[in-house]
């Protein structure tokens, strides 16, 4: 789009100076007068009955202002897709770290001391930790024997689905496409494998933090560093029985999220304690609490069976996936369903069968993490693609090209493929890594290899977004939106769209964000949805504001509104650009009381809602109606496609792995801000290396063994390839429904990393690891097995 002046340019971030100077405020930085500090008492048992709780000693401790337990909280279950959790725990605890009581005191130290004075008597119950055992027909423990009564009927289109024969399963999702048995009969080669990924933590820099203040009208104001202020408002209103109009949620800058701040975690406790004490209450999780009491990634086990022809054409694919959701369903029914899309977005598969099971265990609550399970499924598929290529003697790049989806193809759910540049991404990274050429070998104990993989990420539907655009008398355009700034640069990207619509410099765009009293509805930054969905709402709001401007200017310039345009702070006649008036002149003056009112309408306020069209799948087949597909309806908002190629070194004596080079290419439609797109990709590279090689929240009978950064390994600069060896390619595949042709990007950057690294390891030393993370110990053991 050569005629764009601001969109497509790498302009400076709107928040750059605030953040580099330390002036930008996060929830953890906020302090209110008279503020109390909260702490949570958590269960030491993975499964136990609460026999009694005595808080009297804690209540009598100097400085303690309130202690709350389940008896002080609403006696209703909370949840998203299943109403299965009391907050705090009532009668039964189901994981180590589940909240049992909360304290508010004048200091953090007093609150912590009070926790030790709360006496809780438990009776231990049988527990289940093994994912496949828990998901079986005869598990050793059943966590929620009555859960079928507590499904959230409002979200059943993508919500829970219970099976009597598997009592710990809260969601079973299916896709059936073609004839799977016939497909395997037609195959020349059948390959089967088991793949897995253990539990991971999001590791946001800012821990989960919230502040609540009771208001004189019985309402609440809540400050929270989270994803989705309207989601928090809705859940607090429902749980507390307070009208939504009396709850205000404000979100300053957020110090990282990655899906781990979508769930409501600290907010209920500060709300309850603020209402009890009449004072502001702040709760900041310790790092250990973040690891066990916030949200973790779901461990998964994936069984994959592929049938292919001699030429590499896939004729059948069957997958069974088990997801460890922990003690409560939370967002796991969504993850259980949507992880399937990792198998949908890249390849033509004429015969396809998919089953995923969301399973309760007595472990910490799992939920969304960047990729929402797609990366696990892609890890298995892409690893299998390399195995197939090896068995058939076909180049891995050529095998992928043979099976890749193209524009207009129908995928395994019946959607018609649009805006796909997967092939171009694959070719770009293959060229960048010199695919086909042997890497230089450094000698000694080090061996170097290359690997490559495809990835994809859907964006969720149904969804909606709203935006407001106010035109001020000084030619400053104010955008109001509710998509949290979690570090991704949303305020900059949306401001660029406003600047483009009004043909103004970025300096003329003001952004007001994430305050339910001021900014309109938005689900927030999840599923890489904001650029596309909120961006569409922003464009529509701009057009509504311009329509109002042109209506006012029409009478003064004596032409119909449709003949007017705006640029550089002026409204002008398209056919006679010299005939114009300034935006300031649209407003009237009131003598010495200043300028700023309109003759009609009070203010120029553009408003808009974007609703993403959606058609649900058949619950038994996962297919959408073909007639709806022909009309452009789909299961998702859009697809991100990409590829990564890796050069990695493996030390055959120590098992150490070094990622030496990484090339990434992704199609995000029209890049709104190319530098921010590159930052998303490069951030995804770092997170992907951690996901592939290091990060694991180790569990032992429900207890987290390494819930701090002292023991939980995240990649540092030392584990990253040198900046000169990291290449990022932005492939433009404009989306017909996207703002300026744009789509999202952020989550896609993580999806191909693990299989690409695993492929490079295999190429280097001849061993293939199928259980993530790929640690030194696993590499050494695999090498020993090969040498026997």
mmCIF file of N, CA, C and O in Angstrom, residues 543-581:
data_model
loop_
_atom_site.group_PDB
_atom_site.id
_atom_site.type_symbol
_atom_site.label_atom_id
_atom_site.label_comp_id
_atom_site.label_asym_id
_atom_site.label_seq_id
_atom_site.Cartn_x
_atom_site.Cartn_y
_atom_site.Cartn_z
ATOM 1 N N UNK A 543 -13.974 6.897 10.908
ATOM 2 C CA UNK A 543 -14.860 7.237 9.789
ATOM 3 C C UNK A 543 -16.159 7.871 10.279
ATOM 4 O O UNK A 543 -16.695 8.780 9.638
ATOM 5 N N UNK A 544 -16.645 7.428 11.441
ATOM 6 C CA UNK A 544 -17.834 8.045 12.020
ATOM 7 C C UNK A 544 -17.545 9.477 12.435
ATOM 8 O O UNK A 544 -18.354 10.393 12.207
ATOM 9 N N UNK A 545 -16.365 9.706 13.033
ATOM 10 C CA UNK A 545 -15.991 11.066 13.434
ATOM 11 C C UNK A 545 -15.827 11.963 12.207
ATOM 12 O O UNK A 545 -16.274 13.127 12.211
ATOM 13 N N UNK A 546 -15.222 11.440 11.165
ATOM 14 C CA UNK A 546 -15.047 12.248 9.951
ATOM 15 C C UNK A 546 -16.393 12.564 9.306
ATOM 16 O O UNK A 546 -16.592 13.672 8.785
ATOM 17 N N UNK A 547 -17.307 11.609 9.351
ATOM 18 C CA UNK A 547 -18.651 11.865 8.814
ATOM 19 C C UNK A 547 -19.284 13.059 9.530
ATOM 20 O O UNK A 547 -19.896 13.939 8.896
ATOM 21 N N UNK A 548 -19.127 13.121 10.847
ATOM 22 C CA UNK A 548 -19.677 14.243 11.611
ATOM 23 C C UNK A 548 -18.960 15.544 11.263
ATOM 24 O O UNK A 548 -19.595 16.609 11.137
ATOM 25 N N UNK A 549 -17.650 15.485 11.106
ATOM 26 C CA UNK A 549 -16.897 16.669 10.697
ATOM 27 C C UNK A 549 -17.385 17.195 9.352
ATOM 28 O O UNK A 549 -17.616 18.408 9.172
ATOM 29 N N UNK A 550 -17.537 16.279 8.398
ATOM 30 C CA UNK A 550 -17.933 16.696 7.052
ATOM 31 C C UNK A 550 -19.365 17.238 7.044
ATOM 32 O O UNK A 550 -19.691 18.139 6.258
ATOM 33 N N UNK A 551 -20.206 16.712 7.927
ATOM 34 C CA UNK A 551 -21.578 17.223 8.007
ATOM 35 C C UNK A 551 -21.576 18.674 8.466
ATOM 36 O O UNK A 551 -22.323 19.515 7.946
ATOM 37 N N UNK A 552 -20.716 18.985 9.457
ATOM 38 C CA UNK A 552 -20.617 20.362 9.946
ATOM 39 C C UNK A 552 -20.023 21.274 8.874
ATOM 40 O O UNK A 552 -20.518 22.389 8.623
ATOM 41 N N UNK A 553 -18.949 20.789 8.230
ATOM 42 C CA UNK A 553 -18.257 21.626 7.247
ATOM 43 C C UNK A 553 -19.061 21.804 5.972
ATOM 44 O O UNK A 553 -18.880 22.792 5.237
ATOM 45 N N UNK A 554 -19.962 20.888 5.716
ATOM 46 C CA UNK A 554 -20.721 20.900 4.467
ATOM 47 C C UNK A 554 -21.452 22.215 4.249
ATOM 48 O O UNK A 554 -21.399 22.809 3.162
ATOM 49 N N UNK A 555 -22.140 22.681 5.270
ATOM 50 C CA UNK A 555 -22.934 23.910 5.105
ATOM 51 C C UNK A 555 -22.038 25.128 4.915
ATOM 52 O O UNK A 555 -22.410 26.068 4.195
ATOM 53 N N UNK A 556 -20.885 25.101 5.531
ATOM 54 C CA UNK A 556 -20.003 26.268 5.434
ATOM 55 C C UNK A 556 -19.233 26.288 4.113
ATOM 56 O O UNK A 556 -18.958 27.352 3.559
ATOM 57 N N UNK A 557 -18.868 25.101 3.624
ATOM 58 C CA UNK A 557 -18.156 25.039 2.343
ATOM 59 C C UNK A 557 -19.102 24.880 1.166
ATOM 60 O O UNK A 557 -18.675 24.865 0.013
ATOM 61 N N UNK A 558 -20.388 24.711 1.462
ATOM 62 C CA UNK A 558 -21.463 24.679 0.461
ATOM 63 C C UNK A 558 -21.293 23.553 -0.558
ATOM 64 O O UNK A 558 -21.456 23.736 -1.758
ATOM 65 N N UNK A 559 -20.917 22.374 -0.029
ATOM 66 C CA UNK A 559 -20.864 21.170 -0.860
ATOM 67 C C UNK A 559 -21.415 20.014 -0.040
ATOM 68 O O UNK A 559 -21.419 20.065 1.188
ATOM 69 N N UNK A 560 -21.880 18.951 -0.695
ATOM 70 C CA UNK A 560 -22.350 17.781 0.059
ATOM 71 C C UNK A 560 -21.210 17.156 0.859
ATOM 72 O O UNK A 560 -20.040 17.227 0.458
ATOM 73 N N UNK A 561 -21.517 16.520 1.998
ATOM 74 C CA UNK A 561 -20.474 15.917 2.846
ATOM 75 C C UNK A 561 -19.601 14.919 2.106
ATOM 76 O O UNK A 561 -18.395 14.824 2.386
ATOM 77 N N UNK A 562 -20.176 14.161 1.149
ATOM 78 C CA UNK A 562 -19.383 13.119 0.494
ATOM 79 C C UNK A 562 -18.317 13.685 -0.432
ATOM 80 O O UNK A 562 -17.452 12.942 -0.917
ATOM 81 N N UNK A 563 -18.327 14.988 -0.665
ATOM 82 C CA UNK A 563 -17.309 15.600 -1.507
ATOM 83 C C UNK A 563 -16.143 16.156 -0.699
ATOM 84 O O UNK A 563 -15.242 16.770 -1.251
ATOM 85 N N UNK A 564 -16.159 15.911 0.602
ATOM 86 C CA UNK A 564 -15.134 16.467 1.474
ATOM 87 C C UNK A 564 -14.128 15.408 1.909
ATOM 88 O O UNK A 564 -14.417 14.217 1.936
ATOM 89 N N UNK A 565 -12.942 15.886 2.256
ATOM 90 C CA UNK A 565 -11.877 15.033 2.789
ATOM 91 C C UNK A 565 -11.105 15.853 3.810
ATOM 92 O O UNK A 565 -11.272 17.074 3.911
ATOM 93 N N UNK A 566 -10.264 15.176 4.590
ATOM 94 C CA UNK A 566 -9.463 15.891 5.588
ATOM 95 C C UNK A 566 -8.006 15.491 5.478
ATOM 96 O O UNK A 566 -7.687 14.327 5.197
ATOM 97 N N UNK A 567 -7.139 16.445 5.699
ATOM 98 C CA UNK A 567 -5.691 16.220 5.685
ATOM 99 C C UNK A 567 -5.016 17.388 6.386
ATOM 100 O O UNK A 567 -5.452 18.544 6.246
ATOM 101 N N UNK A 568 -4.000 17.081 7.154
ATOM 102 C CA UNK A 568 -3.162 18.098 7.797
ATOM 103 C C UNK A 568 -3.976 19.111 8.597
ATOM 104 O O UNK A 568 -3.662 20.308 8.607
ATOM 105 N N UNK A 569 -5.034 18.648 9.237
ATOM 106 C CA UNK A 569 -5.811 19.530 10.101
ATOM 107 C C UNK A 569 -6.821 20.385 9.383
ATOM 108 O O UNK A 569 -7.390 21.307 9.978
ATOM 109 N N UNK A 570 -7.054 20.101 8.103
ATOM 110 C CA UNK A 570 -8.020 20.860 7.333
ATOM 111 C C UNK A 570 -9.080 19.950 6.732
ATOM 112 O O UNK A 570 -8.829 18.778 6.454
ATOM 113 N N UNK A 571 -10.260 20.499 6.551
ATOM 114 C CA UNK A 571 -11.314 19.845 5.782
ATOM 115 C C UNK A 571 -11.392 20.574 4.452
ATOM 116 O O UNK A 571 -11.514 21.806 4.419
ATOM 117 N N UNK A 572 -11.313 19.823 3.345
ATOM 118 C CA UNK A 572 -11.255 20.472 2.044
ATOM 119 C C UNK A 572 -12.154 19.747 1.046
ATOM 120 O O UNK A 572 -12.565 18.599 1.259
ATOM 121 N N UNK A 573 -12.432 20.469 -0.064
ATOM 122 C CA UNK A 573 -13.220 19.879 -1.157
ATOM 123 C C UNK A 573 -12.279 19.061 -2.034
ATOM 124 O O UNK A 573 -11.241 19.572 -2.482
ATOM 125 N N UNK A 574 -12.634 17.793 -2.252
ATOM 126 C CA UNK A 574 -11.746 16.918 -3.018
ATOM 127 C C UNK A 574 -11.393 17.505 -4.386
ATOM 128 O O UNK A 574 -10.246 17.445 -4.826
ATOM 129 N N UNK A 575 -12.392 18.055 -5.056
ATOM 130 C CA UNK A 575 -12.173 18.569 -6.413
ATOM 131 C C UNK A 575 -11.535 19.949 -6.423
ATOM 132 O O UNK A 575 -11.094 20.419 -7.468
ATOM 133 N N UNK A 576 -11.499 20.593 -5.252
ATOM 134 C CA UNK A 576 -10.890 21.922 -5.155
ATOM 135 C C UNK A 576 -10.160 22.026 -3.821
ATOM 136 O O UNK A 576 -10.630 22.657 -2.875
ATOM 137 N N UNK A 577 -9.016 21.385 -3.677
ATOM 138 C CA UNK A 577 -8.327 21.290 -2.395
ATOM 139 C C UNK A 577 -8.005 22.631 -1.748
ATOM 140 O O UNK A 577 -7.850 22.699 -0.523
ATOM 141 N N UNK A 578 -7.915 23.703 -2.527
ATOM 142 C CA UNK A 578 -7.617 25.010 -1.936
ATOM 143 C C UNK A 578 -8.804 25.592 -1.180
ATOM 144 O O UNK A 578 -8.638 26.538 -0.391
ATOM 145 N N UNK A 579 -9.987 25.044 -1.418
ATOM 146 C CA UNK A 579 -11.176 25.510 -0.690
ATOM 147 C C UNK A 579 -11.308 24.643 0.548
ATOM 148 O O UNK A 579 -11.649 23.457 0.477
ATOM 149 N N UNK A 580 -11.021 25.236 1.706
ATOM 150 C CA UNK A 580 -10.936 24.423 2.919
ATOM 151 C C UNK A 580 -11.238 25.253 4.150
ATOM 152 O O UNK A 580 -11.384 26.474 4.088
ATOM 153 N N UNK A 581 -11.335 24.564 5.265
ATOM 154 C CA UNK A 581 -11.410 25.202 6.580
ATOM 155 C C UNK A 581 -10.663 24.302 7.563
ATOM 156 O O UNK A 581 -10.513 23.102 7.331
#
